[in-house]
């Protein structure tokens, strides 16, 4: 397996995120005694700041120095998390979590841009990166419930240490990338740019919808399960189950789906179907096995769609804009994560969980036809 230090770095980042996100809604709603809508607004601010960080980070990755950019954002994340550990009270909590999101967005974009460069010579790096990231995320989400039971401060301090290790690993193992000049006629370049823009826009819309719905598993599903008398450790265990499934199944994915544009499109379509049925699985149930089935379908959706999307985006990029284009995918994901708790909290409060989940099932089905029409054109 190539580029192990980069893959481990990606794992540490996801561990840092995974310690915090599953218990955020529980902490705001249960400990700070704020409503689900308020929790949604806090997560909206976090993801909104992350969106800004995504765009700035991607642009600076292409136009500025890569490693100093990673140091800057890594340091910002560590400082924000240590401050959260010391001051986890309202109203400073939403301010610090938003600051954390800003620097996290910049760090994610720069790491994703770095991986996009490596993908040119290592076609499986997105698959391997997802495997490592899921391993870190699953372990962290399992531990988050345990650490949260001790203290929210322990959660933040632990995450800060993980991001500190991430920054040190970048310093020791990452190297400066050499960009290849792009030679193209002006008219050809304009046609390629217009086609790429529409294709990237479609992919970003798909990402937004996927993450609006996915975010319910990180926020409102936890509240639903507790209302159904299913414990927090059992909720955290869902993500451990997901990780085990990834560890066991993901290595075989490369055998069924080769690195090609047609194959990547098919992965997205199958992933959308898997995501869609995951929401049907948890409608009107208090049975734990139905939530296990739901998270299993979500996991297959991730392994199929969310790995293929960065690879598709990279097909519309060259060495002058890989960071920017990857940042647009990250931006779309962050937008979905920002809108997810907000929309979820609103629709669940206005209607109910069942109608909200059914609507998410329909939305995923509606995305399939546009993906089938996606063409590579003159992009490489």
Short mmCIF file of C-alpha atoms in Angstrom, two decimals:
data_model
loop_
_atom_site.label_atom_id
_atom_site.label_comp_id
_atom_site.label_asym_id
_atom_site.label_seq_id
_atom_site.Cartn_x
_atom_site.Cartn_y
_atom_site.Cartn_z
CA UNK A 1 0.00 0.00 0.00
CA UNK A 2 1.46 3.36 -1.09
CA UNK A 3 1.53 6.70 0.79
CA UNK A 4 0.95 5.25 4.27
CA UNK A 5 1.89 8.45 6.18
CA UNK A 6 -0.75 10.39 4.22
CA UNK A 7 -3.34 7.70 4.92
CA UNK A 8 -2.51 7.69 8.64
CA UNK A 9 -2.79 11.48 8.69
CA UNK A 10 -6.25 11.21 7.15
CA UNK A 11 -7.16 8.63 9.80
CA UNK A 12 -6.06 10.91 12.66
CA UNK A 13 -8.10 13.81 11.26
CA UNK A 14 -11.20 11.64 11.11
CA UNK A 15 -10.57 10.34 14.62
CA UNK A 16 -10.43 13.92 15.85
CA UNK A 17 -13.71 14.72 14.12
CA UNK A 18 -15.32 11.44 15.20
CA UNK A 19 -14.77 12.10 18.89
CA UNK A 20 -16.80 15.30 18.75
CA UNK A 21 -19.57 15.13 16.16
CA UNK A 22 -21.71 12.19 17.42
CA UNK A 23 -22.21 13.74 20.85
CA UNK A 24 -22.60 17.39 19.75
CA UNK A 25 -26.40 17.34 19.54
CA UNK A 26 -26.64 15.28 22.72
CA UNK A 27 -24.45 17.79 24.56
CA UNK A 28 -26.32 20.88 23.33
CA UNK A 29 -29.78 19.36 23.77
CA UNK A 30 -29.23 17.16 26.82
CA UNK A 31 -26.53 18.92 28.89
CA UNK A 32 -26.87 22.56 27.87
CA UNK A 33 -30.69 22.20 27.72
CA UNK A 34 -31.11 23.84 24.32
CA UNK A 35 -33.74 22.82 21.75
CA UNK A 36 -33.08 20.61 18.72
CA UNK A 37 -33.54 23.67 16.51
CA UNK A 38 -30.88 25.54 18.51
CA UNK A 39 -28.57 22.55 18.19
CA UNK A 40 -29.23 22.64 14.47
CA UNK A 41 -28.24 26.32 14.32
CA UNK A 42 -24.99 25.63 16.19
CA UNK A 43 -24.10 22.83 13.79
CA UNK A 44 -25.11 25.11 10.91
CA UNK A 45 -22.59 27.72 12.11
CA UNK A 46 -19.93 25.04 12.51
CA UNK A 47 -20.48 23.67 9.01
CA UNK A 48 -20.87 27.15 7.53
CA UNK A 49 -17.47 28.10 8.91
CA UNK A 50 -16.11 24.80 7.60
CA UNK A 51 -17.45 25.68 4.14
CA UNK A 52 -15.57 28.97 4.19
CA UNK A 53 -12.46 27.15 5.35
CA UNK A 54 -12.89 24.60 2.53
CA UNK A 55 -12.95 27.28 -0.17
CA UNK A 56 -10.12 29.37 1.25
CA UNK A 57 -8.01 26.28 1.92
CA UNK A 58 -8.52 24.88 -1.58
CA UNK A 59 -7.71 28.17 -3.26
CA UNK A 60 -4.60 28.75 -1.15
CA UNK A 61 -3.47 25.16 -1.76
CA UNK A 62 -3.29 25.92 -5.48
CA UNK A 63 -1.83 29.42 -5.17
CA UNK A 64 0.24 29.41 -1.95
CA UNK A 65 2.65 27.12 -0.08
CA UNK A 66 1.08 23.78 0.76
CA UNK A 67 2.77 22.71 4.00
CA UNK A 68 2.61 26.14 5.75
CA UNK A 69 -1.10 26.16 4.92
CA UNK A 70 -1.51 22.81 6.67
CA UNK A 71 0.52 24.02 9.68
CA UNK A 72 -1.62 27.14 9.99
CA UNK A 73 -4.92 25.28 9.90
CA UNK A 74 -3.71 22.41 12.08
CA UNK A 75 -2.53 24.85 14.74
CA UNK A 76 -5.85 26.73 14.58
CA UNK A 77 -7.79 23.50 15.13
CA UNK A 78 -5.62 22.52 18.13
CA UNK A 79 -5.99 25.94 19.79
CA UNK A 80 -9.79 25.98 19.27
CA UNK A 81 -10.16 22.49 20.76
CA UNK A 82 -8.02 23.25 23.82
CA UNK A 83 -10.12 26.36 24.44
CA UNK A 84 -13.29 24.26 24.12
CA UNK A 85 -11.85 21.88 26.70
CA UNK A 86 -11.35 24.74 29.13
CA UNK A 87 -14.56 26.65 28.33
CA UNK A 88 -17.36 24.27 27.19
CA UNK A 89 -20.11 26.54 28.50
CA UNK A 90 -22.84 28.52 26.75
CA UNK A 91 -22.57 31.02 24.99
CA UNK A 92 -18.83 30.70 24.27
CA UNK A 93 -19.29 27.08 23.14
CA UNK A 94 -20.92 27.91 19.74
CA UNK A 95 -18.27 30.59 19.08
CA UNK A 96 -15.37 28.18 19.65
CA UNK A 97 -17.01 25.30 17.75
CA UNK A 98 -17.45 27.65 14.80
CA UNK A 99 -13.78 28.66 14.96
CA UNK A 100 -12.87 24.98 15.06
CA UNK A 101 -14.97 24.43 11.92
CA UNK A 102 -13.19 27.24 10.04
CA UNK A 103 -9.71 25.82 10.58
CA UNK A 104 -10.91 22.23 10.12
CA UNK A 105 -12.30 23.16 6.70
CA UNK A 106 -8.97 24.62 5.65
CA UNK A 107 -7.06 21.58 6.92
CA UNK A 108 -9.40 19.14 5.18
CA UNK A 109 -9.16 20.98 1.85
CA UNK A 110 -5.38 21.07 1.90
CA UNK A 111 -5.11 17.37 2.77
CA UNK A 112 -7.71 16.45 0.12
CA UNK A 113 -5.84 18.51 -2.46
CA UNK A 114 -2.62 16.72 -1.53
CA UNK A 115 -4.34 13.33 -1.92
CA UNK A 116 -5.74 14.42 -5.31
CA UNK A 117 -2.19 15.01 -6.57
CA UNK A 118 -1.09 11.60 -5.33
CA UNK A 119 -4.09 9.93 -6.99
CA UNK A 120 -2.60 10.53 -10.44
CA UNK A 121 0.09 7.92 -9.68
CA UNK A 122 -1.82 5.98 -7.01
CA UNK A 123 -5.34 5.30 -8.44
CA UNK A 124 -6.51 3.53 -5.27
CA UNK A 125 -5.56 6.26 -2.80
CA UNK A 126 -9.17 7.48 -2.41
CA UNK A 127 -10.29 3.92 -1.64
CA UNK A 128 -7.43 3.35 0.79
CA UNK A 129 -7.91 6.79 2.30
CA UNK A 130 -11.55 6.03 2.98
CA UNK A 131 -10.60 2.72 4.59
CA UNK A 132 -8.19 4.42 6.99
CA UNK A 133 -10.58 7.32 7.62
CA UNK A 134 -13.44 4.96 8.44
CA UNK A 135 -11.24 2.97 10.77
CA UNK A 136 -10.37 6.17 12.65
CA UNK A 137 -13.94 7.48 12.59
CA UNK A 138 -15.42 4.21 13.83
CA UNK A 139 -12.96 3.89 16.70
CA UNK A 140 -13.48 7.53 17.68
CA UNK A 141 -17.28 7.43 17.59
CA UNK A 142 -17.22 4.33 19.78
CA UNK A 143 -14.91 6.09 22.25
CA UNK A 144 -16.87 9.35 22.11
CA UNK A 145 -19.79 7.91 24.04
CA UNK A 146 -17.44 6.52 26.70
CA UNK A 147 -15.40 9.73 26.99
CA UNK A 148 -18.58 11.83 27.02
CA UNK A 149 -19.74 9.78 29.99
CA UNK A 150 -16.59 10.91 31.83
CA UNK A 151 -16.59 14.56 30.78
CA UNK A 152 -17.08 16.71 27.70
CA UNK A 153 -13.69 18.26 28.51
CA UNK A 154 -12.00 14.88 28.02
CA UNK A 155 -13.59 14.66 24.56
CA UNK A 156 -12.19 18.02 23.46
CA UNK A 157 -8.73 17.52 24.94
CA UNK A 158 -8.44 14.07 23.33
CA UNK A 159 -9.42 15.48 19.95
CA UNK A 160 -6.89 18.31 20.34
CA UNK A 161 -4.10 15.78 20.94
CA UNK A 162 -5.08 13.87 17.79
CA UNK A 163 -4.91 17.02 15.67
CA UNK A 164 -1.58 17.93 17.26
CA UNK A 165 -0.24 14.53 16.16
CA UNK A 166 -1.68 15.19 12.69
CA UNK A 167 0.23 18.45 12.36
CA UNK A 168 3.47 16.83 13.50
CA UNK A 169 3.01 13.99 11.00
CA UNK A 170 2.50 16.50 8.18
CA UNK A 171 5.72 18.24 9.22
CA UNK A 172 7.71 15.00 9.25
CA UNK A 173 6.34 13.07 6.26
CA UNK A 174 4.67 15.34 3.68
CA UNK A 175 6.76 16.74 0.82
CA UNK A 176 6.23 19.73 -1.45
CA UNK A 177 4.39 18.75 -4.64
CA UNK A 178 5.69 19.68 -8.08
CA UNK A 179 2.95 20.91 -10.42
CA UNK A 180 3.00 20.08 -14.11
CA UNK A 181 2.29 23.00 -16.48
CA UNK A 182 -0.92 22.74 -18.52
CA UNK A 183 -0.72 23.54 -22.24
CA UNK A 184 -4.00 24.01 -24.10
CA UNK A 185 -5.51 26.24 -26.78
CA UNK A 186 -7.73 29.01 -25.50
CA UNK A 187 -10.97 27.75 -27.17
CA UNK A 188 -10.38 24.15 -26.08
CA UNK A 189 -9.64 25.32 -22.57
CA UNK A 190 -12.87 27.38 -22.46
CA UNK A 191 -15.03 24.46 -23.70
CA UNK A 192 -13.43 22.11 -21.21
CA UNK A 193 -13.93 24.66 -18.43
CA UNK A 194 -17.65 25.14 -19.21
CA UNK A 195 -18.29 21.40 -19.39
CA UNK A 196 -16.34 20.77 -16.20
CA UNK A 197 -18.26 23.50 -14.37
CA UNK A 198 -21.67 21.95 -15.10
CA UNK A 199 -20.45 18.46 -14.20
CA UNK A 200 -18.86 19.65 -10.96
CA UNK A 201 -22.05 21.56 -10.10
CA UNK A 202 -24.13 18.40 -10.53
CA UNK A 203 -21.73 16.39 -8.36
CA UNK A 204 -21.83 19.08 -5.67
CA UNK A 205 -25.66 19.01 -5.62
CA UNK A 206 -25.50 15.25 -5.11
CA UNK A 207 -23.04 15.73 -2.25
CA UNK A 208 -25.27 18.33 -0.59
CA UNK A 209 -28.32 16.05 -0.64
CA UNK A 210 -26.37 13.01 0.56
CA UNK A 211 -24.94 14.92 3.52
CA UNK A 212 -28.19 16.69 4.47
CA UNK A 213 -29.67 13.24 4.94
CA UNK A 214 -26.55 11.52 6.30
CA UNK A 215 -26.22 14.14 9.02
CA UNK A 216 -29.39 12.83 10.66
CA UNK A 217 -27.36 9.80 11.78
CA UNK A 218 -24.90 12.13 13.52
CA UNK A 219 -27.58 14.26 15.14
CA UNK A 220 -31.31 13.51 15.24
CA UNK A 221 -31.15 9.71 15.07
CA UNK A 222 -29.37 9.73 18.44
CA UNK A 223 -32.25 11.67 19.99
CA UNK A 224 -34.80 9.35 18.36
CA UNK A 225 -33.06 6.24 19.66
CA UNK A 226 -32.94 7.60 23.21
CA UNK A 227 -36.67 8.42 22.94
CA UNK A 228 -37.16 4.76 21.94
CA UNK A 229 -35.25 3.75 25.13
CA UNK A 230 -32.09 2.71 23.26
CA UNK A 231 -28.95 3.78 25.16
CA UNK A 232 -26.16 6.13 24.07
CA UNK A 233 -23.56 3.30 24.07
CA UNK A 234 -25.81 1.33 21.71
CA UNK A 235 -26.06 4.38 19.45
CA UNK A 236 -22.26 4.72 19.45
CA UNK A 237 -22.00 1.00 18.74
CA UNK A 238 -23.72 1.57 15.38
CA UNK A 239 -20.64 3.39 14.13
CA UNK A 240 -18.40 0.62 15.41
CA UNK A 241 -20.50 -1.86 13.44
CA UNK A 242 -20.12 0.41 10.42
CA UNK A 243 -16.35 0.43 10.84
CA UNK A 244 -16.18 -3.36 11.09
CA UNK A 245 -18.18 -3.61 7.88
CA UNK A 246 -15.82 -1.20 6.13
CA UNK A 247 -12.73 -3.07 7.34
CA UNK A 248 -14.15 -6.38 6.11
CA UNK A 249 -15.79 -5.29 2.84
CA UNK A 250 -13.82 -2.29 1.54
CA UNK A 251 -10.70 -4.25 0.45
CA UNK A 252 -12.90 -6.23 -1.97
CA UNK A 253 -14.44 -3.11 -3.57
CA UNK A 254 -11.41 -2.54 -5.80
CA UNK A 255 -11.89 -5.99 -7.32
CA UNK A 256 -15.44 -5.20 -8.43
CA UNK A 257 -14.93 -1.56 -9.46
CA UNK A 258 -11.86 -0.63 -11.49
CA UNK A 259 -10.64 2.99 -11.65
CA UNK A 260 -12.66 4.27 -14.64
CA UNK A 261 -15.21 7.04 -15.14
CA UNK A 262 -18.00 4.57 -16.06
CA UNK A 263 -17.29 2.46 -13.00
CA UNK A 264 -17.21 5.52 -10.73
CA UNK A 265 -20.61 6.67 -12.04
CA UNK A 266 -22.08 3.24 -11.35
CA UNK A 267 -20.69 3.35 -7.82
CA UNK A 268 -22.46 6.66 -7.20
CA UNK A 269 -25.78 5.30 -8.52
CA UNK A 270 -25.58 2.15 -6.37
CA UNK A 271 -24.53 4.26 -3.41
CA UNK A 272 -27.56 6.52 -3.81
CA UNK A 273 -29.84 3.47 -3.81
CA UNK A 274 -28.20 2.15 -0.66
CA UNK A 275 -28.51 5.52 1.09
CA UNK A 276 -32.17 5.75 0.06
CA UNK A 277 -33.18 2.41 1.54
CA UNK A 278 -31.28 3.12 4.77
CA UNK A 279 -33.93 5.72 5.66
CA UNK A 280 -36.81 3.37 4.87
CA UNK A 281 -35.24 0.84 7.26
CA UNK A 282 -35.64 3.05 10.34
CA UNK A 283 -39.14 4.36 9.73
CA UNK A 284 -41.55 3.68 12.61
CA UNK A 285 -39.36 1.32 14.61
CA UNK A 286 -38.00 0.87 18.11
CA UNK A 287 -36.13 -2.30 17.20
CA UNK A 288 -32.38 -2.00 17.46
CA UNK A 289 -31.74 -4.42 14.57
CA UNK A 290 -33.53 -2.02 12.20
CA UNK A 291 -31.04 0.71 13.11
CA UNK A 292 -28.23 -1.79 12.52
CA UNK A 293 -29.72 -2.51 9.08
CA UNK A 294 -29.98 1.22 8.42
CA UNK A 295 -26.37 1.96 9.34
CA UNK A 296 -25.25 -1.02 7.24
CA UNK A 297 -27.01 0.42 4.18
CA UNK A 298 -25.47 3.83 4.95
CA UNK A 299 -22.05 2.18 5.14
CA UNK A 300 -22.45 0.59 1.72
CA UNK A 301 -23.65 3.94 0.39
CA UNK A 302 -20.46 5.52 1.70
CA UNK A 303 -18.20 2.83 0.29
CA UNK A 304 -19.85 3.15 -3.10
CA UNK A 305 -20.68 6.84 -3.60
CA UNK A 306 -18.51 8.89 -1.26
CA UNK A 307 -15.29 7.26 -2.45
CA UNK A 308 -16.18 7.62 -6.13
CA UNK A 309 -17.10 11.32 -5.96
CA UNK A 310 -13.59 12.70 -5.18
CA UNK A 311 -12.18 10.47 -7.94
CA UNK A 312 -14.76 11.82 -10.43
CA UNK A 313 -13.98 15.40 -9.41
CA UNK A 314 -10.29 14.77 -9.94
CA UNK A 315 -11.01 13.78 -13.57
CA UNK A 316 -12.09 17.36 -14.25
CA UNK A 317 -8.94 18.84 -12.69
CA UNK A 318 -5.36 19.58 -13.69
CA UNK A 319 -2.30 20.38 -11.58
CA UNK A 320 -3.26 24.05 -11.42
CA UNK A 321 -6.65 23.54 -9.78
CA UNK A 322 -6.79 20.16 -8.05
CA UNK A 323 -7.01 21.71 -4.59
CA UNK A 324 -9.74 24.13 -5.64
CA UNK A 325 -11.89 21.46 -7.29
CA UNK A 326 -11.54 19.08 -4.35
CA UNK A 327 -12.44 21.98 -2.06
CA UNK A 328 -15.72 22.43 -3.98
CA UNK A 329 -16.62 18.82 -3.15
CA UNK A 330 -15.67 19.43 0.48
CA UNK A 331 -17.66 22.69 0.40
CA UNK A 332 -20.74 20.83 -0.84
CA UNK A 333 -20.32 18.19 1.87
CA UNK A 334 -19.96 20.89 4.52
CA UNK A 335 -23.05 22.67 3.19
CA UNK A 336 -25.01 19.45 3.48
CA UNK A 337 -23.72 18.93 7.02
CA UNK A 338 -24.67 22.52 7.85
CA UNK A 339 -28.20 22.22 6.49
CA UNK A 340 -28.75 18.65 7.73
CA UNK A 341 -29.37 19.23 11.45
CA UNK A 342 -31.21 22.49 10.71
CA UNK A 343 -33.55 20.99 8.13
CA UNK A 344 -33.83 17.75 10.07
CA UNK A 345 -34.74 19.52 13.30
CA UNK A 346 -37.28 21.71 11.47
CA UNK A 347 -39.01 18.93 9.52
CA UNK A 348 -39.01 16.51 12.45
CA UNK A 349 -40.55 19.19 14.67
CA UNK A 350 -43.07 20.27 12.00
CA UNK A 351 -44.02 16.80 10.77
CA UNK A 352 -42.35 13.77 12.38
CA UNK A 353 -39.42 11.40 12.01
CA UNK A 354 -41.25 9.02 9.68
CA UNK A 355 -42.23 11.59 7.05
CA UNK A 356 -38.78 13.18 7.23
CA UNK A 357 -37.04 9.86 6.54
CA UNK A 358 -39.47 9.01 3.72
CA UNK A 359 -38.73 12.36 2.09
CA UNK A 360 -35.02 11.56 2.24
CA UNK A 361 -35.68 8.23 0.54
CA UNK A 362 -37.39 10.04 -2.37
CA UNK A 363 -34.66 12.69 -2.68
CA UNK A 364 -31.96 10.07 -3.20
CA UNK A 365 -33.96 8.32 -5.91
CA UNK A 366 -34.41 11.60 -7.80
CA UNK A 367 -30.61 12.04 -8.06
CA UNK A 368 -29.99 8.80 -9.94
CA UNK A 369 -31.03 9.89 -13.47
CA UNK A 370 -28.81 13.03 -13.50
CA UNK A 371 -25.81 10.89 -12.54
CA UNK A 372 -26.51 8.55 -15.48
CA UNK A 373 -26.39 11.56 -17.83
CA UNK A 374 -23.01 12.78 -16.51
CA UNK A 375 -20.36 12.82 -19.28
CA UNK A 376 -16.62 13.21 -19.05
CA UNK A 377 -16.35 15.24 -22.26
CA UNK A 378 -12.84 16.49 -22.87
CA UNK A 379 -11.80 16.25 -19.26
CA UNK A 380 -9.14 13.69 -18.59
#
